[in-house]
CSV table of C-alpha atoms and ligand atoms in Angstrom, one decimal:
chain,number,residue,atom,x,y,z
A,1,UNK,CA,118.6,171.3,148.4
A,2,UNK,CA,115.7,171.6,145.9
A,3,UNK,CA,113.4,174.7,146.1
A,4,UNK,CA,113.2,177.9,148.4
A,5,UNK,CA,113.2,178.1,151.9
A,6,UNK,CA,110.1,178.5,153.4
A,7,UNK,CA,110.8,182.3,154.7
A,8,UNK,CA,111.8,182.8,150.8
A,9,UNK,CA,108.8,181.4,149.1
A,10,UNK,CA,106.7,183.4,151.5
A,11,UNK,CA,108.6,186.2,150.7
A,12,UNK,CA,108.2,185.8,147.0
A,13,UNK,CA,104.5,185.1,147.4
A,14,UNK,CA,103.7,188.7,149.5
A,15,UNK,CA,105.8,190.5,146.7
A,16,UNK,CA,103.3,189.3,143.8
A,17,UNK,CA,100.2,190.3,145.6
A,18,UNK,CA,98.3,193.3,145.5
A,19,UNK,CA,95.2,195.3,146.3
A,20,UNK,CA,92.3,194.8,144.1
A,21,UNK,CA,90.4,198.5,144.4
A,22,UNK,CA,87.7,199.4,146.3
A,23,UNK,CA,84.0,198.4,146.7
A,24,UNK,CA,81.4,199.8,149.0
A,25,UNK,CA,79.3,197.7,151.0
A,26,UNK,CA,76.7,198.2,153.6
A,27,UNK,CA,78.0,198.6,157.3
A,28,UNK,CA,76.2,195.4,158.4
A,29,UNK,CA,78.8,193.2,155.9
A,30,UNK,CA,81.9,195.2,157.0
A,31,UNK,CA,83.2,192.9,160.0
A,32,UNK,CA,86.8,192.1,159.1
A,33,UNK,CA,87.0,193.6,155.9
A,34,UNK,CA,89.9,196.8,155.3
A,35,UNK,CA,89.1,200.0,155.1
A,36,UNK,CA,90.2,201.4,151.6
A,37,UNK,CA,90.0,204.9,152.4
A,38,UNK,CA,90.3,207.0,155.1
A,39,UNK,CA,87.1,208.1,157.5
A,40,UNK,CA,86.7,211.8,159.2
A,41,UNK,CA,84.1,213.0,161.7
A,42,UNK,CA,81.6,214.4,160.6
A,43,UNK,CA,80.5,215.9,163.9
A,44,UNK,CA,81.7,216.8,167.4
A,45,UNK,CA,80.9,213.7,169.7
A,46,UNK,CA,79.7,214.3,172.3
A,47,UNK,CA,78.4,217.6,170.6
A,48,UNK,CA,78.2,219.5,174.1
A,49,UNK,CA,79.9,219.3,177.0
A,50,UNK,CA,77.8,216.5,179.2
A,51,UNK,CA,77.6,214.8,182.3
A,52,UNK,CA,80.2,211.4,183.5
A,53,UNK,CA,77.7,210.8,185.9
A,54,UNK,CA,73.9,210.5,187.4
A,55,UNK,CA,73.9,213.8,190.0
A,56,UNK,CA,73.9,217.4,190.0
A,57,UNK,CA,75.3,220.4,187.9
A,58,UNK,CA,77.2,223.0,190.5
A,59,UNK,CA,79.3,225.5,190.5
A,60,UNK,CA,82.3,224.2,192.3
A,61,UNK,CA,82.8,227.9,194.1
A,62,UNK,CA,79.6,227.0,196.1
A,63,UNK,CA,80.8,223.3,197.6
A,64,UNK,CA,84.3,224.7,198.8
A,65,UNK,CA,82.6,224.3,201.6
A,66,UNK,CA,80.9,221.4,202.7
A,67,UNK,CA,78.2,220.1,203.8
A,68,UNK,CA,76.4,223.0,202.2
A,69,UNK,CA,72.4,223.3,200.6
A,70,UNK,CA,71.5,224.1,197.1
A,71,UNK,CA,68.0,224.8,195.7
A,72,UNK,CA,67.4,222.4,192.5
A,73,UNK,CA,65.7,224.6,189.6
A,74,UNK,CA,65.7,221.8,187.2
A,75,UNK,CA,65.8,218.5,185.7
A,76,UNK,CA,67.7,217.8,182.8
A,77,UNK,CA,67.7,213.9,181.1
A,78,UNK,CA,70.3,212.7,178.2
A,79,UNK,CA,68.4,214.2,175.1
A,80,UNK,CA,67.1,217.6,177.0
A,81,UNK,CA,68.6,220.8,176.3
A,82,UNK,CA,69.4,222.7,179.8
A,83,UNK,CA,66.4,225.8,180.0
A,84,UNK,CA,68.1,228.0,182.5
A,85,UNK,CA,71.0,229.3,184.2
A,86,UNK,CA,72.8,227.7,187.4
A,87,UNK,CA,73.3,230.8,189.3
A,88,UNK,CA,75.4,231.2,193.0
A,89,UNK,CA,73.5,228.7,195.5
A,90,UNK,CA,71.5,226.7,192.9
A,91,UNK,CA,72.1,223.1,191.1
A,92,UNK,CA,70.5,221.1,188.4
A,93,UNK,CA,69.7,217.3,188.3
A,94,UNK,CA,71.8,216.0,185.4
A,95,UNK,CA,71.4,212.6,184.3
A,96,UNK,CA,74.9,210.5,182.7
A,97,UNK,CA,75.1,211.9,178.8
A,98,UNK,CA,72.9,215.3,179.5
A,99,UNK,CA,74.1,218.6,178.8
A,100,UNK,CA,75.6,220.9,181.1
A,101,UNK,CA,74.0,224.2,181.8
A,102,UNK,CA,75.3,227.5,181.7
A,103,UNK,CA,76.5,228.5,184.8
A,104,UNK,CA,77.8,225.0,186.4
A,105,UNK,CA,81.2,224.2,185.9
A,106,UNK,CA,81.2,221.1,187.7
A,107,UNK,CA,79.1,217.7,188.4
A,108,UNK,CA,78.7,216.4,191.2
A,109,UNK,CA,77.7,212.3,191.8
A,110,UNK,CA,74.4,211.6,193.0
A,111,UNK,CA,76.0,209.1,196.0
A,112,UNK,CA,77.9,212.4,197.4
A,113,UNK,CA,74.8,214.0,198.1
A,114,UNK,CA,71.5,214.0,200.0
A,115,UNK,CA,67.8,214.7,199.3
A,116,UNK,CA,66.0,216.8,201.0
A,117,UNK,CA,62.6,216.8,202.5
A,118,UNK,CA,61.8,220.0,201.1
A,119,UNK,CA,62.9,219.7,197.4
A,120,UNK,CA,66.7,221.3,198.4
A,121,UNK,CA,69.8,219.0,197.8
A,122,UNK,CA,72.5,218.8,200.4
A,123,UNK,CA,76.5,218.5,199.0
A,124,UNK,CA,78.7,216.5,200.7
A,125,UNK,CA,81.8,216.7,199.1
A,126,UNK,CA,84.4,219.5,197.5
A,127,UNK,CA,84.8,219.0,193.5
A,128,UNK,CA,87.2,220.9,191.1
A,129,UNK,CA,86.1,222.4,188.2
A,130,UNK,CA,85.3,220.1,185.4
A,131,UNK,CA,84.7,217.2,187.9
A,132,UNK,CA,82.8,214.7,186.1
A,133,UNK,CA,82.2,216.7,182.7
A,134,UNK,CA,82.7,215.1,179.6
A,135,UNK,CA,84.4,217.7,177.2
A,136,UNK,CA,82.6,218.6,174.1
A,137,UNK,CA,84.6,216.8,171.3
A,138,UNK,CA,86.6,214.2,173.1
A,139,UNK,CA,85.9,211.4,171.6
A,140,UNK,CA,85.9,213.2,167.7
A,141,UNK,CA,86.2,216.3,166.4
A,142,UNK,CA,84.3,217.7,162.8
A,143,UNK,CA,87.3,216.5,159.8
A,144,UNK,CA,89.2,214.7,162.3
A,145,UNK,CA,90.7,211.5,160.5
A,146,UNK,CA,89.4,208.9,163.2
A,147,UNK,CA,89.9,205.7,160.7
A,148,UNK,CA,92.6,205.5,158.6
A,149,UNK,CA,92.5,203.5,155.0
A,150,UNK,CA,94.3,199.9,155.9
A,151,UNK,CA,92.1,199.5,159.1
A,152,UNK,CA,90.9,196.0,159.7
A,153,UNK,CA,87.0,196.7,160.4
A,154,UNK,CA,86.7,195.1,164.4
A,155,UNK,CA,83.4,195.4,166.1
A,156,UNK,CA,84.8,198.4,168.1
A,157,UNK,CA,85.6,200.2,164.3
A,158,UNK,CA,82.2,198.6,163.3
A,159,UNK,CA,80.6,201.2,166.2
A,160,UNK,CA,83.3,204.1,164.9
A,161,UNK,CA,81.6,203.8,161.5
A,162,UNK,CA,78.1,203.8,163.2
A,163,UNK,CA,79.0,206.9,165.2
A,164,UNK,CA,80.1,209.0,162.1
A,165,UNK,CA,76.9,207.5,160.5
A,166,UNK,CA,78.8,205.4,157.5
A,167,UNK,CA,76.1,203.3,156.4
A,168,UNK,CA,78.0,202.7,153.4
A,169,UNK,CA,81.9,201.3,153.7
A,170,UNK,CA,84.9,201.7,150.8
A,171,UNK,CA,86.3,198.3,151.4
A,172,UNK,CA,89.2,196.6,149.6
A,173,UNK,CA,87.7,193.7,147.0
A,174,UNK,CA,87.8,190.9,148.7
A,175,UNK,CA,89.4,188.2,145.8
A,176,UNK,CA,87.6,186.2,144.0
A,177,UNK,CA,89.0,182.1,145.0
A,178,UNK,CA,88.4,178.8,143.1
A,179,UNK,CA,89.3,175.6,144.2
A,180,UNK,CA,89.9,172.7,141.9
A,181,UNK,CA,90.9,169.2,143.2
A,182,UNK,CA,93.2,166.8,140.8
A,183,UNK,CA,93.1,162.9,140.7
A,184,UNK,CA,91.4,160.4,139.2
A,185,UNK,CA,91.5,158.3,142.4
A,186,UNK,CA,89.3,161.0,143.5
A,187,UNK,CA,85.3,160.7,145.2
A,188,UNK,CA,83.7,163.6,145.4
A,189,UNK,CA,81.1,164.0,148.0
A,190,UNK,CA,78.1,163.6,146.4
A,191,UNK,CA,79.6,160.4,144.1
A,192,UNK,CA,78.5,157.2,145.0
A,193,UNK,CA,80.5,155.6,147.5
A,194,UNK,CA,83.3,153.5,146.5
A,195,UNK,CA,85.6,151.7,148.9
A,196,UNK,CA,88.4,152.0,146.4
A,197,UNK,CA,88.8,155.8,145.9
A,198,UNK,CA,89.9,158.3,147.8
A,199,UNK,CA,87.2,161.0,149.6
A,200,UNK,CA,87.7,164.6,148.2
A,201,UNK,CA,88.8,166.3,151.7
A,202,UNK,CA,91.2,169.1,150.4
A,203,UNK,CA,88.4,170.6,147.9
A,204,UNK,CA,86.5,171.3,151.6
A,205,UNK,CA,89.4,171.5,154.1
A,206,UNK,CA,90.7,174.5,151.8
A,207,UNK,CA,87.1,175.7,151.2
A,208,UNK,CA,87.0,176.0,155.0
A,209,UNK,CA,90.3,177.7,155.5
A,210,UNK,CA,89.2,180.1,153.1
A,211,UNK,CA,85.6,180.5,154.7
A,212,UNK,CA,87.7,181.2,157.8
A,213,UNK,CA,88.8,184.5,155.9
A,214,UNK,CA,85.6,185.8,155.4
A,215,UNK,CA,85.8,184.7,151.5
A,216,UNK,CA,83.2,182.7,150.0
A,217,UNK,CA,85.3,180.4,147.0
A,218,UNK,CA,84.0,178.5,144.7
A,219,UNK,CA,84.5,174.8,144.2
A,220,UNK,CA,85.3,173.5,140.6
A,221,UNK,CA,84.6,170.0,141.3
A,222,UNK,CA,87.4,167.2,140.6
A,223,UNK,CA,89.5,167.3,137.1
A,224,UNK,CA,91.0,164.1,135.7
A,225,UNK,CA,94.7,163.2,135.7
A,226,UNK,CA,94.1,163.8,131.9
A,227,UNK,CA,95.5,166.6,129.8
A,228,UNK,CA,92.4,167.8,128.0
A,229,UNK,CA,90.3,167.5,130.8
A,230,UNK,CA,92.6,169.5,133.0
A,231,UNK,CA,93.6,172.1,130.8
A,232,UNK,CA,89.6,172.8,130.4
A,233,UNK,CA,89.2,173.0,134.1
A,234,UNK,CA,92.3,175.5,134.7
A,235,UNK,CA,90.9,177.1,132.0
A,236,UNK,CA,87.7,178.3,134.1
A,237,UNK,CA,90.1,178.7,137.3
A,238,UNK,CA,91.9,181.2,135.5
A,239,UNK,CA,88.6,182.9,135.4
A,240,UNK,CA,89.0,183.6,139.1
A,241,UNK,CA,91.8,186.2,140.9
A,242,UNK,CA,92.9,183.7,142.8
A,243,UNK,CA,92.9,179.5,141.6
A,244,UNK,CA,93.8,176.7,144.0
A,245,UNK,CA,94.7,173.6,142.7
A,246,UNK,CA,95.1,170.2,144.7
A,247,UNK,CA,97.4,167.2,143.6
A,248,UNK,CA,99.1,166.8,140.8
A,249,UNK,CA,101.6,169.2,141.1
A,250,UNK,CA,104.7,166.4,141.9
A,251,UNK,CA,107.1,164.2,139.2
A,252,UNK,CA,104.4,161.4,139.1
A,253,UNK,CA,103.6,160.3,135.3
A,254,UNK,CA,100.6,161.9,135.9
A,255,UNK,CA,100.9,165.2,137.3
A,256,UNK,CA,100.4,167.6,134.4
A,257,UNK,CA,99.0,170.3,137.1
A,258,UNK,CA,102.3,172.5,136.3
A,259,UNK,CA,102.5,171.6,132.5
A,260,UNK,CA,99.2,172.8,131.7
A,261,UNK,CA,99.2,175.6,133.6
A,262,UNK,CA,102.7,176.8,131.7
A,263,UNK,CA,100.9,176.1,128.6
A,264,UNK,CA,98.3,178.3,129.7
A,265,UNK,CA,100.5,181.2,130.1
A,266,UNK,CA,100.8,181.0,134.0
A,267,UNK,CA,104.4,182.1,135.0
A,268,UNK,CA,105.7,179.4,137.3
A,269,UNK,CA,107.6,181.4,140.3
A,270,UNK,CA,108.6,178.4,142.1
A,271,UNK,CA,108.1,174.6,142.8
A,272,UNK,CA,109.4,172.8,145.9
A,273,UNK,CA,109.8,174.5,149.1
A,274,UNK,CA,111.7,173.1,151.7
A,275,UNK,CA,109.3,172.4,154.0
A,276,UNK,CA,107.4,169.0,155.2
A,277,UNK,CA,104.9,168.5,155.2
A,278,UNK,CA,103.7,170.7,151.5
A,279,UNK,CA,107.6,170.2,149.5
A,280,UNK,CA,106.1,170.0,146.3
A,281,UNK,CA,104.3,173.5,146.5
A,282,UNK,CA,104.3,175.5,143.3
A,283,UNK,CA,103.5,179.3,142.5
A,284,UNK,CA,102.6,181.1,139.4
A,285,UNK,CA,100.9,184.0,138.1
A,286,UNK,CA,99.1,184.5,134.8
A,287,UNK,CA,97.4,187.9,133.6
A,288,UNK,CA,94.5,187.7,135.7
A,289,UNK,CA,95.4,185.3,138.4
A,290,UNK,CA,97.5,184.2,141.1
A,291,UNK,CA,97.7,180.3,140.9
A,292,UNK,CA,98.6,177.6,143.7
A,293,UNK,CA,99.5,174.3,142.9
A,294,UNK,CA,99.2,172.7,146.4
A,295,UNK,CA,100.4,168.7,147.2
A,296,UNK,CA,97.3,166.3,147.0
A,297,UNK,CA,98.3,164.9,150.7
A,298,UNK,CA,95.4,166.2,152.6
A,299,UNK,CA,98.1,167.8,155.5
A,300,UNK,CA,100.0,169.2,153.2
A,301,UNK,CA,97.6,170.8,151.5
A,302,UNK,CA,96.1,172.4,154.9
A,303,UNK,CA,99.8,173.1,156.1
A,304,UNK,CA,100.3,174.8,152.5
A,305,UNK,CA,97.8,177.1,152.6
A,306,UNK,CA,98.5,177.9,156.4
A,307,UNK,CA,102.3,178.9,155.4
A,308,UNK,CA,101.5,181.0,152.1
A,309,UNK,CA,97.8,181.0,151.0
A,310,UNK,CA,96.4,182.9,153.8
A,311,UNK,CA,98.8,185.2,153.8
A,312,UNK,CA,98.2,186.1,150.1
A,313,UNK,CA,94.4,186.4,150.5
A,314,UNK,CA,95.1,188.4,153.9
A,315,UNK,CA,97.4,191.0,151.5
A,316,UNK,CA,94.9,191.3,149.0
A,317,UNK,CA,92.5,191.9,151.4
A,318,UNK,CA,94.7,195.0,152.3
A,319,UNK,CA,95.4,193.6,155.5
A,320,UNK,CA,98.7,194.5,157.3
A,321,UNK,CA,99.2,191.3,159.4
A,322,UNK,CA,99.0,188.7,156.6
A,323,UNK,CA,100.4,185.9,159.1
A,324,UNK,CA,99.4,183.4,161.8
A,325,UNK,CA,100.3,184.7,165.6
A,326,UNK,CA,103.0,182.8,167.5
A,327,UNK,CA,103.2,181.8,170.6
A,328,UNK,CA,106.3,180.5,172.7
A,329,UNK,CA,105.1,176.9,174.6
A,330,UNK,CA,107.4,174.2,176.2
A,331,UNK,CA,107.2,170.6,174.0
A,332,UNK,CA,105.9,168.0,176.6
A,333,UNK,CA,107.8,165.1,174.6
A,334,UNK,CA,111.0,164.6,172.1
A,335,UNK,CA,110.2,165.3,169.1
A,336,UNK,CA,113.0,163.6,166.3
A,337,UNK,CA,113.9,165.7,163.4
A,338,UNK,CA,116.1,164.2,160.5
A,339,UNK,CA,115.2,166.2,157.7
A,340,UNK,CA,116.9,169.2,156.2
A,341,UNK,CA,113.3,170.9,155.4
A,342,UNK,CA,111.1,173.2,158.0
A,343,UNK,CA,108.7,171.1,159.9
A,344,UNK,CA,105.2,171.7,160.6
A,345,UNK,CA,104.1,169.7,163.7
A,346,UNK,CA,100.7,169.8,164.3
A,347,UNK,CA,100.2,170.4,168.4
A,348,UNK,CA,97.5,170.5,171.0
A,349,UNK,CA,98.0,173.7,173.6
A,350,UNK,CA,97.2,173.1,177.0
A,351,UNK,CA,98.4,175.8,179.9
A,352,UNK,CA,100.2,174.3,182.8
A,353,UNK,CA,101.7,176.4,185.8
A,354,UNK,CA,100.9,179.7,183.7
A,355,UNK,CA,103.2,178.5,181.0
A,356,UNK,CA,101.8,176.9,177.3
A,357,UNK,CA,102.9,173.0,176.8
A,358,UNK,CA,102.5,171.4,173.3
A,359,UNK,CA,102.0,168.1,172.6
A,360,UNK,CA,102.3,166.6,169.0
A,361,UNK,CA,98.7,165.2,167.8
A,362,UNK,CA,100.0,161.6,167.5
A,363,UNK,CA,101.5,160.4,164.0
A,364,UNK,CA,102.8,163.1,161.8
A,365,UNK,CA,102.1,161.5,158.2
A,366,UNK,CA,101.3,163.9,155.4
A,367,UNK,CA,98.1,161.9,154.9
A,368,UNK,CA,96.8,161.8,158.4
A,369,UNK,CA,94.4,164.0,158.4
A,370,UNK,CA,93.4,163.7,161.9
A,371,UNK,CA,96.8,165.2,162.8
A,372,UNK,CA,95.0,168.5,161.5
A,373,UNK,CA,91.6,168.0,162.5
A,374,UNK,CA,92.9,168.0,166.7
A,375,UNK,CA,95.6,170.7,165.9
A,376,UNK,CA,95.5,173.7,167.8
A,377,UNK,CA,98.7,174.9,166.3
A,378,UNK,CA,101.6,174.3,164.1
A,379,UNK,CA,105.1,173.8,165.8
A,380,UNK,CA,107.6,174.9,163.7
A,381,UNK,CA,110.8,172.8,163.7
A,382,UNK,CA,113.5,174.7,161.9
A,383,UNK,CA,115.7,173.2,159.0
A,384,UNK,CA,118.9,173.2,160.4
A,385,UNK,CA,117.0,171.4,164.0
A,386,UNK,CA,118.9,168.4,165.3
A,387,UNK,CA,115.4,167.5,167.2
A,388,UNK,CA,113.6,169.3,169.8
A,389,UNK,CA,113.8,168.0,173.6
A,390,UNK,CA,111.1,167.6,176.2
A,391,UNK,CA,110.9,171.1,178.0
A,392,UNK,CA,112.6,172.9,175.3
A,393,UNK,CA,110.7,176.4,174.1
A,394,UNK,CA,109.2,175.9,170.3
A,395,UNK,CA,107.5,178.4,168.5
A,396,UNK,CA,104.0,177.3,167.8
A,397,UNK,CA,101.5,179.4,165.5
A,398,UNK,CA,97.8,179.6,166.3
A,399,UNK,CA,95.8,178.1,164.2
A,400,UNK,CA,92.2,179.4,165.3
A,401,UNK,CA,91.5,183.1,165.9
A,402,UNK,CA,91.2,185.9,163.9
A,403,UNK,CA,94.9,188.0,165.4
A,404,UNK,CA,97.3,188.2,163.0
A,405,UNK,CA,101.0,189.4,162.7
A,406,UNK,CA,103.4,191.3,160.4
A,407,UNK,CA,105.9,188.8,160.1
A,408,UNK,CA,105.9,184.9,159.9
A,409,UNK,CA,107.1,183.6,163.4
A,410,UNK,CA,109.4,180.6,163.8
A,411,UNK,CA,112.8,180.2,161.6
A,412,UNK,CA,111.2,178.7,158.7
B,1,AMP,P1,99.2,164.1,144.4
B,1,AMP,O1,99.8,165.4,145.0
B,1,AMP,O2,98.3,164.4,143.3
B,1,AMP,O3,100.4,163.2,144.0
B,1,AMP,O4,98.4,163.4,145.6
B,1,AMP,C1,99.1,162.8,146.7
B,1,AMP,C2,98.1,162.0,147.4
B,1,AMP,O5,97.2,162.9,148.1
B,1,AMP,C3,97.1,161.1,146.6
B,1,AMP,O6,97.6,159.9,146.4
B,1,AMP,C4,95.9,161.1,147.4
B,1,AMP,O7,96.0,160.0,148.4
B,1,AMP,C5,95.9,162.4,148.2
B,1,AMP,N1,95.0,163.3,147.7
B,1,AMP,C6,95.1,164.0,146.5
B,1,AMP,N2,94.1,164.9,146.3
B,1,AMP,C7,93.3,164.7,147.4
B,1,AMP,C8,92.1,165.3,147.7
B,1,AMP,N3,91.5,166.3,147.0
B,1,AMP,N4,91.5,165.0,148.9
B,1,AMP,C9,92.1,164.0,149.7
B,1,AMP,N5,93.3,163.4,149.4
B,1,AMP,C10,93.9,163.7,148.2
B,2,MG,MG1,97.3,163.2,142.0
C-alpha cells in the first residue's frame, strides 16, 4: 500500500509543528487565542467578605430564636463601606455584593423576614454562622495562578482576564497562512467567465476553513501548470509560516507542485496517505515554513485540511486539542466500502429517539462539492472496513463548532 496511514501522517505532521513565541494583544482580540504565559491575581476578589443575598446583616446568636425583632441602624449598598458596629439586638440592610459589618456573622434573606411599621425588622428564621456570606477571597487570591499558559481564551477566561484587569494578553503567534491554487484549467473569481474552466473553489473553501480558526490567510491567486511560473509563486509562499498549495501535487505530466518545491529546498516528509478522499496529500518543511501540497479535487482538498491542516494551525496556536470532536451515531443506510484506504463520508446528523443517526450527503465523488457544502460531519470508515450496515455505530467527527479533542477519533 502506497503512503502512510492516516493516524501516521497525522502523527508525523503534529511532530513538525511548533509554537511561534508570544505577542500581546488587546483583551478585546483575545477570544480563542492561547494564553502564552501564565496569569496571577492581582487582588483578593471579592476583597471583603460580602453579602449572597438582598436582606439583613445579624448576628446568628440573636435569631436562635425565632420570630424575634431587631432594630436596623443602617443601610449598606454594593460599593458602601459598613459605618458601624452590629451590636446584640441590632441588624443592617445589606444589599447582594455589599460588605459585611463588624459585628454580624451571618446574613439573613430579605423573603425570611418582615418589615415593620415602625422602622424594626422582624426574623423569621434560624441561620448558622456564615449563612449567606461570601468569603473574602473565594473566587481569587493576591499571586494566585488562576490562568495557566496553554489556556484556550473562552468568553468565561475573557471575564478572568477582565477581573485581574489584563488589558493587555501574551498570546501565542497565531501563523502566518497562504494559499496558492495550481492549474491552468483554473478561473479565478474575478476572471471573466468561461464555460470551459474550472471555478477556483479550494483557494476559498480553504480560506474559509482557515477563517474558521480565527486566522486571516492570504490568497496568492492561481499559478500555472508551468515550472517558472510556479516556482515564482512558491517562492512568495515560502514567505509565509505556513503555505497551502492546491492541485498539482499527483503523477500527471503536469504536476510539478512537489518538484519545485524540492528544488526550493522544502524537505518532502511524505506523499500519499491512505485515505479517500485526499490520497495524494504531501508534507514538507523548508527553513521558514511548513508546506501542504493538498489534491486539486475540491473534497479532497476540504477533507485534507479537516484530517491534518487544522490540526497543525491548532498546534501552532499552542492549543492542546488540535483535532475535530467525535461523536458515536447509528448509519441510517449501507454504506459499501471496497477500498483498502480510510474513508471520509460526508454525513448529515439528525437526533432520533435520543440517539444520533447519519445519513451520507448523497454521492461521495471527490469532486462533488456539494457532498461538503450539506456535511455536518465526516464518517470515518476504517481501512480494513468490509462496509458499514444500516444501524451499525460509526464514528463521525464534527465538522462545525469550535470543541476540540486530544486525539483524532475514528481508526484512521
Ligand atoms: P490536481 O490535483 O491538480 O490533479 O486536480 C484535480 C482536479 O481537481 C482538477 O482536474 C480540477 O478539476 C480540480 N481542481 C484543482 N484545483 C482546483 C481548485 N482550486 N478549485 C476547484 N477545483 C480544482
Ligand atoms: Mg492540476
Amino acid at each position: 500500500m502506497d503512503g502512510l496511514t492516516v493516524a501516521a501522517a497525522q502523527r508525523c505532521v503534529i511532530e513538525a509543528m511548533k509554537q511561534l513565541g508570544a505577542e500581546s494583544v488587546p483583551l478585546q482580540q483575545a477570544l480563542g487565542r492561547v494564553l502564552a504565559e501564565d496569569v496571577q491575581a492581582n487582588r483578593d476578589q471579592p476583597p471583603y467578605d460580602v453579602s449572597a443575598m438582598d436582606g439583613f446583616a445579624i448576628r446568628s446568636a440573636d435569631v436562635a430564636n425565632v420570630p424575634t425583632v431587631l432594630e436596623v441602624i443602617e443601610d449598606i449598598k454594593a460599593g458602601d463601606m459598613p459605618t458601624k458596629v452590629v451590636g446584640a439586638g441590632q441588624c443592617a440592610r445589606i444589599m447582594t455584593g455589599a460588605p459585611v459589618p463588624q459585628g454580624a456573622d451571618a446574613v439573613i434573606r430579605v423573603e425570611d423576614t418582615q418589615a415593620l411599621s415602625d422602622g424594626r425588622v422582624r426574623i423569621d428564621v434560624s441561620v448558622k454562622t456564615r449563612n449567606d456570606i461570601r468569603d473574602r477571597g473565594e473566587n481569587m487570591r493576591t499571586g494566585e495562578v488562576v490562568l495557566q499558559a496553554g489556556t484556550t481564551i473562552t468568553p468565561g477566561v475573557v471575564g478572568m482576564l477582565a477581573m485581574v484587569k489584563a488589558a493587555q494578553v501574551s498570546v501565542y503567534r497565531q501563523p502566518r497562512v497562504a494559499i496558492l491554487s495550481t492549474g491552468d484549467e483554473l478561473e479565478g473569481l474575478s476572471d471573466p467567465f468561461d464555460a470551459n474552466k474550472i471555478p477556483d473553489a479550494n483557494s476559498y473553501a480553504l480560506m474559509a476553513q482557515v477563517q474558521a480558526l480565527g486566522i486571516a490567510p492570504v490568497l496568492l491567486g492561481i499559478a500555472r501548470d508551468e515550472p517558472t511560473h510556479l516556482k515564482e509563486m512558491l517562492q512568495r509562499g515560502l514567505q509565509f509560516d505556513v503555505l497551502l498549495v492546491s492541485g498539482g501535487t499527483s503523477v500527471g505530466v503536469h504536476d510539478y507542485v512537489r518538484p519545485t518545491l524540492e528544488a526550493l529546498g522544502v524537505q518532502m516528509k511524505f506523499w500519499r496517505v491512505q485515505m479517500k478522499p485526499g490520497h495524494p496529500m504531501a508534507f514538507g518543511v523548508a527553513p521558514l515554513t511548513w508546506v501542504f501540497g493538498i489534491p486539486g479535487n475540491p473534497v479532497s482538498s476540504m477533507v485534507c485540511f479537516e484530517e491534518f491542516i487544522g490540526p497543525a494551525l491548532r498546534c501552532i496556536m499552542g492549543h492542546h486539542k488540535h483535532f475535530r470532536t467525535t461523536v458515536t451515531a447509528k448509519l441510517s443506510r449501507d454504506v459499501k466500502h471496497k477500498h483498502i484506504r480510510t474513508e471520509f463520508v460526508r454525513v448529515m446528523l439528525r437526533k432520533e429517539a435520543g440517539a444520533l443517526v447519519a445519513t451520507p450527503t448523497g454521492d461521495q465523488g471527490s469532486g462533488i462539492l456539494r457532498s461538503m457544502a450539506m456535511a455536518e460531519g465526516l464518517m470515518v470508515v476504517p481501512a480494513e472496513s468490509k462496509g458499514i450496515a444500516a444501524g451499525e455505530q460509526v464514528t463521525v467527527q464534527l465538522l462545525d463548532g469550535t470543541a476540540f479533542q486530544s486525539e483524532a477519533g475514528g481508526e484512521c
